[in-house]
GROMACS .gro file of C-alpha atoms in nm:
model
  249
    1MET     CA    1   0.000   0.000   0.000
    2VAL     CA    2   0.299   0.229   0.024
    3GLY     CA    3   0.354   0.427  -0.295
    4ALA     CA    4   0.369   0.783  -0.422
    5GLY     CA    5   0.154   0.990  -0.192
    6SER     CA    6   0.090   1.336  -0.058
    7LEU     CA    7  -0.025   1.528   0.244
    8LEU     CA    8  -0.381   1.630   0.170
    9GLU     CA    9  -0.582   1.928   0.283
   10PRO     CA   10  -0.942   1.973   0.165
   11GLY     CA   11  -0.940   2.086  -0.198
   12ARG     CA   12  -0.562   2.068  -0.225
   13ASP     CA   13  -0.319   1.821  -0.379
   14LEU     CA   14   0.053   1.846  -0.310
   15GLN     CA   15   0.224   1.691  -0.610
   16SER     CA   16   0.582   1.718  -0.494
   17ASN     CA   17   0.712   1.425  -0.293
   18MET     CA   18   0.970   1.656  -0.132
   19THR     CA   19   0.694   1.891  -0.017
   20THR     CA   20   0.509   1.596   0.132
   21LEU     CA   21   0.821   1.485   0.316
   22ALA     CA   22   0.890   1.834   0.453
   23GLU     CA   23   0.534   1.891   0.570
   24THR     CA   24   0.505   1.547   0.722
   25LYS     CA   25   0.829   1.595   0.915
   26ALA     CA   26   0.706   1.933   1.035
   27ILE     CA   27   0.378   1.787   1.164
   28LEU     CA   28   0.551   1.499   1.342
   29HIS     CA   29   0.810   1.736   1.485
   30SER     CA   30   0.549   1.966   1.634
   31ALA     CA   31   0.349   1.686   1.798
   32ASP     CA   32   0.349   1.607   2.167
   33ALA     CA   33   0.249   1.252   2.080
   34VAL     CA   34   0.208   1.031   1.776
   35CYS     CA   35  -0.049   0.751   1.798
   36PHE     CA   36  -0.019   0.463   1.555
   37ASP     CA   37  -0.277   0.213   1.450
   38VAL     CA   38  -0.111  -0.129   1.434
   39ASP     CA   39  -0.265  -0.356   1.171
   40SER     CA   40  -0.153  -0.263   0.817
   41THR     CA   41   0.029   0.037   0.963
   42VAL     CA   42   0.298  -0.055   1.216
   43ILE     CA   43   0.278  -0.414   1.092
   44LYS     CA   44   0.210  -0.538   0.742
   45GLU     CA   45  -0.073  -0.773   0.832
   46GLU     CA   46  -0.429  -0.746   0.960
   47GLY     CA   47  -0.401  -0.937   1.286
   48ILE     CA   48  -0.758  -1.066   1.292
   49ASP     CA   49  -0.727  -1.195   0.935
   50GLU     CA   50  -0.404  -1.375   1.021
   51LEU     CA   51  -0.571  -1.530   1.324
   52ALA     CA   52  -0.867  -1.637   1.110
   53LYS     CA   53  -0.639  -1.799   0.852
   54PHE     CA   54  -0.447  -1.975   1.127
   55CYS     CA   55  -0.778  -2.110   1.263
   56GLY     CA   56  -0.893  -2.220   0.918
   57VAL     CA   57  -1.163  -1.959   0.853
   58GLY     CA   58  -0.967  -1.693   0.668
   59ASP     CA   59  -1.195  -1.655   0.366
   60ASP     CA   60  -1.503  -1.615   0.585
   61VAL     CA   61  -1.347  -1.329   0.780
   62ALA     CA   62  -1.146  -1.130   0.523
   63GLU     CA   63  -1.444  -0.959   0.356
   64MET     CA   64  -1.589  -0.869   0.696
   65THR     CA   65  -1.260  -0.703   0.785
   66ARG     CA   66  -1.266  -0.492   0.468
   67ASN     CA   67  -1.621  -0.376   0.547
   68ALA     CA   68  -1.524  -0.291   0.904
   69MET     CA   69  -1.219  -0.090   0.794
   70GLY     CA   70  -1.428   0.108   0.547
   71GLY     CA   71  -1.692   0.189   0.806
   72ALA     CA   72  -1.971  -0.001   0.627
   73VAL     CA   73  -2.043  -0.196   0.946
   74PRO     CA   74  -2.020  -0.064   1.304
   75PHE     CA   75  -1.683  -0.177   1.436
   76LYS     CA   76  -1.815  -0.357   1.744
   77LYS     CA   77  -2.069  -0.553   1.539
   78ALA     CA   78  -1.802  -0.654   1.288
   79LEU     CA   79  -1.561  -0.756   1.564
   80THR     CA   80  -1.826  -0.962   1.741
   81GLU     CA   81  -1.928  -1.141   1.423
   82ARG     CA   82  -1.573  -1.218   1.314
   83LEU     CA   83  -1.471  -1.354   1.653
   84ALA     CA   84  -1.788  -1.566   1.662
   85ILE     CA   85  -1.658  -1.735   1.347
   86ILE     CA   86  -1.294  -1.765   1.457
   87ARG     CA   87  -1.348  -1.858   1.823
   88PRO     CA   88  -0.972  -1.872   1.887
   89SER     CA   89  -0.842  -2.065   2.185
   90HIS     CA   90  -0.570  -1.928   2.409
   91LYS     CA   91  -0.336  -2.195   2.271
   92GLN     CA   92  -0.407  -2.094   1.910
   93VAL     CA   93  -0.341  -1.726   1.979
   94ASN     CA   94  -0.008  -1.803   2.148
   95LYS     CA   95   0.093  -2.041   1.868
   96LEU     CA   96   0.010  -1.779   1.604
   97ILE     CA   97   0.239  -1.527   1.775
   98THR     CA   98   0.516  -1.786   1.815
   99ASP     CA   99   0.496  -1.951   1.472
  100HIS     CA  100   0.380  -1.656   1.259
  101PRO     CA  101   0.487  -1.334   1.434
  102PRO     CA  102   0.373  -1.009   1.270
  103HIS     CA  103   0.613  -0.834   1.033
  104LEU     CA  104   0.700  -0.472   1.105
  105THR     CA  105   0.655  -0.214   0.832
  106GLU     CA  106   0.995  -0.119   0.692
  107ASP     CA  107   1.186   0.130   0.909
  108ILE     CA  108   0.896   0.192   1.146
  109LYS     CA  109   1.119   0.111   1.443
  110ASN     CA  110   1.368   0.378   1.332
  111LEU     CA  111   1.088   0.634   1.315
  112VAL     CA  112   0.956   0.541   1.659
  113ASP     CA  113   1.307   0.556   1.805
  114HIS     CA  114   1.366   0.895   1.648
  115LEU     CA  115   1.040   1.040   1.778
  116GLN     CA  116   1.106   0.911   2.129
  117GLN     CA  117   1.462   1.044   2.130
  118HIS     CA  118   1.327   1.392   2.065
  119GLY     CA  119   1.057   1.398   2.327
  120VAL     CA  120   0.758   1.284   2.120
  121GLN     CA  121   0.555   1.021   2.303
  122VAL     CA  122   0.447   0.721   2.097
  123PHE     CA  123   0.125   0.526   2.153
  124LEU     CA  124  -0.028   0.222   1.988
  125ILE     CA  125  -0.407   0.246   1.962
  126SER     CA  126  -0.549  -0.057   1.788
  127GLY     CA  127  -0.878  -0.228   1.722
  128GLY     CA  128  -0.673  -0.549   1.719
  129PHE     CA  129  -0.590  -0.774   2.009
  130ARG     CA  130  -0.372  -0.668   2.299
  131CYS     CA  131  -0.188  -1.000   2.313
  132ILE     CA  132  -0.059  -0.939   1.960
  133VAL     CA  133  -0.014  -0.563   1.999
  134GLU     CA  134   0.198  -0.612   2.313
  135HIS     CA  135   0.429  -0.833   2.108
  136VAL     CA  136   0.461  -0.553   1.851
  137ALA     CA  137   0.514  -0.289   2.121
  138ALA     CA  138   0.806  -0.487   2.262
  139LYS     CA  139   0.969  -0.494   1.918
  140ILE     CA  140   0.958  -0.115   1.880
  141ASN     CA  141   1.015  -0.020   2.245
  142VAL     CA  142   0.674   0.129   2.314
  143PRO     CA  143   0.588   0.090   2.685
  144LEU     CA  144   0.284  -0.123   2.761
  145SER     CA  145   0.132   0.173   2.945
  146ASN     CA  146   0.110   0.338   2.601
  147VAL     CA  147  -0.080   0.048   2.444
  148TYR     CA  148  -0.457   0.049   2.392
  149ALA     CA  149  -0.620  -0.252   2.225
  150ASN     CA  150  -0.894  -0.508   2.261
  151LYS     CA  151  -0.868  -0.791   2.511
  152LEU     CA  152  -0.969  -1.146   2.429
  153LYS     CA  153  -1.125  -1.352   2.707
  154PHE     CA  154  -1.082  -1.723   2.767
  155TYR     CA  155  -1.233  -1.987   2.994
  156PHE     CA  156  -1.010  -2.172   3.241
  157ASN     CA  157  -0.962  -2.451   2.988
  158GLY     CA  158  -0.837  -2.199   2.729
  159ASP     CA  159  -1.147  -2.194   2.509
  160TYR     CA  160  -1.265  -1.866   2.363
  161ALA     CA  161  -1.501  -1.677   2.594
  162GLY     CA  162  -1.553  -1.348   2.409
  163PHE     CA  163  -1.380  -1.013   2.432
  164ASP     CA  164  -1.383  -0.721   2.673
  165GLU     CA  165  -1.663  -0.505   2.533
  166THR     CA  166  -1.585  -0.222   2.777
  167GLN     CA  167  -1.263  -0.130   2.596
  168PRO     CA  168  -1.294   0.197   2.397
  169THR     CA  169  -1.115   0.029   2.104
  170ALA     CA  170  -1.410  -0.211   2.071
  171GLU     CA  171  -1.636   0.074   1.961
  172SER     CA  172  -1.658   0.303   1.663
  173GLY     CA  173  -1.518   0.638   1.779
  174GLY     CA  174  -1.312   0.469   2.049
  175LYS     CA  175  -0.975   0.593   1.928
  176GLY     CA  176  -1.095   0.950   1.955
  177ARG     CA  177  -1.212   0.881   2.311
  178ILE     CA  178  -0.869   0.748   2.403
  179ILE     CA  179  -0.695   1.051   2.253
  180ARG     CA  180  -0.924   1.284   2.450
  181LEU     CA  181  -0.832   1.098   2.769
  182LEU     CA  182  -0.462   1.115   2.684
  183LYS     CA  183  -0.486   1.489   2.630
  184GLU     CA  184  -0.671   1.537   2.956
  185GLU     CA  185  -0.473   1.298   3.176
  186ARG     CA  186  -0.123   1.344   3.033
  187GLY     CA  187  -0.141   1.709   2.937
  188LEU     CA  188  -0.087   1.646   2.566
  189LYS     CA  189  -0.189   1.926   2.332
  190LYS     CA  190  -0.086   1.821   1.981
  191VAL     CA  191  -0.160   1.457   1.903
  192VAL     CA  192  -0.121   1.292   1.562
  193MET     CA  193  -0.308   0.972   1.473
  194ILE     CA  194  -0.173   0.755   1.191
  195GLY     CA  195  -0.364   0.456   1.058
  196ASP     CA  196  -0.550   0.315   0.762
  197GLY     CA  197  -0.918   0.271   0.848
  198ALA     CA  198  -1.243   0.439   0.936
  199THR     CA  199  -1.175   0.422   1.311
  200ASP     CA  200  -0.855   0.623   1.252
  201LEU     CA  201  -1.042   0.890   1.060
  202GLU     CA  202  -1.282   0.916   1.353
  203ALA     CA  203  -0.990   1.024   1.573
  204TYR     CA  204  -0.987   1.366   1.399
  205PRO     CA  205  -1.072   1.561   1.607
  206PRO     CA  206  -0.946   1.544   1.885
  207ALA     CA  207  -0.630   1.435   1.704
  208LEU     CA  208  -0.449   1.724   1.534
  209VAL     CA  209  -0.430   1.523   1.212
  210SER     CA  210  -0.513   1.174   1.098
  211GLY     CA  211  -0.307   0.975   0.849
  212PHE     CA  212  -0.407   0.703   0.608
  213SER     CA  213  -0.250   0.459   0.368
  214SER     CA  214  -0.547   0.514   0.140
  215TRP     CA  215  -0.863   0.709   0.204
  216LYS     CA  216  -1.127   0.823  -0.046
  217GLY     CA  217  -1.348   1.017   0.189
  218GLY     CA  218  -1.377   1.394   0.200
  219ALA     CA  219  -1.351   1.463   0.570
  220ALA     CA  220  -1.207   1.794   0.681
  221GLY     CA  221  -0.859   1.818   0.822
  222PHE     CA  222  -0.515   1.704   0.720
  223LYS     CA  223  -0.450   1.350   0.611
  224ILE     CA  224  -0.098   1.209   0.611
  225THR     CA  225  -0.074   0.920   0.369
  226MET     CA  226   0.126   0.622   0.483
  227SER     CA  227   0.353   0.679   0.185
  228ALA     CA  228   0.442   1.015   0.339
  229VAL     CA  229   0.520   0.841   0.665
  230ALA     CA  230   0.725   0.584   0.472
  231ASN     CA  231   0.924   0.871   0.321
  232VAL     CA  232   0.992   1.002   0.670
  233THR     CA  233   1.103   0.659   0.792
  234ARG     CA  234   1.340   0.632   0.496
  235TRP     CA  235   1.468   0.982   0.568
  236VAL     CA  236   1.529   0.888   0.931
  237SER     CA  237   1.716   0.574   0.822
  238ASP     CA  238   1.921   0.745   0.550
  239SER     CA  239   2.002   1.069   0.730
  240PRO     CA  240   2.357   1.095   0.874
  241SER     CA  241   2.198   1.265   1.175
  242ALA     CA  242   1.925   1.008   1.219
  243THR     CA  243   2.024   0.946   1.579
  244GLY     CA  244   2.104   1.306   1.663
  245GLY     CA  245   1.937   1.635   1.579
  246ARG     CA  246   1.570   1.710   1.541
  247LEU     CA  247   1.319   1.647   1.267
  248PRO     CA  248   1.363   1.963   1.061
  249THR     CA  249   1.064   2.190   1.010
   0.00000   0.00000   0.00000
């Protein structure tokens, strides 16, 4: 999904890739915090689809995931229906993580490191499952206190018992609720949300901007394409001062 892209403002197309890179760096530099979606953003896969394939019901779940990402179905309804098909056991979830760990998007760890080194807090806010997201967080050095995701529930024998429906990430609009809480409780003023689905778009506002790998809607506000973020990650990796100095504005 990463290709030529631009930072979009309503009614405006920025054709120059260099302009996109400069503006994206400026936005990330000015942020107090950057919140990343996980599936198809920090990692290359959709976690629930990988779990479904591992449990032998991949085809039944993939189309439901696409509808959920596009906002055609309320997120909680789509999550409930998909999990009712998958019904993963605790053993299956652990084996998926062990045998088929998620693959990080190229250079995302360098970007996270760079942001953290210069005082920008990094959060993972995902409609995926905390057991998988925690594994990803460990790979990119995001503290677990900065992780927000859905929690699977299991019976004592390890069978699937549902999910925690009280989590904000289980609801449409939940990512925006989390960002509001972060701003209130941690004193954050400028928060950027980067992701690829309808629930990420819903985070603007209160997020300063929302970023997408591909989005065809016409919502107001800035949108950072994931290709712009990819350009920043490549810049961080290629820059001689990648581990020193600030993101230039």
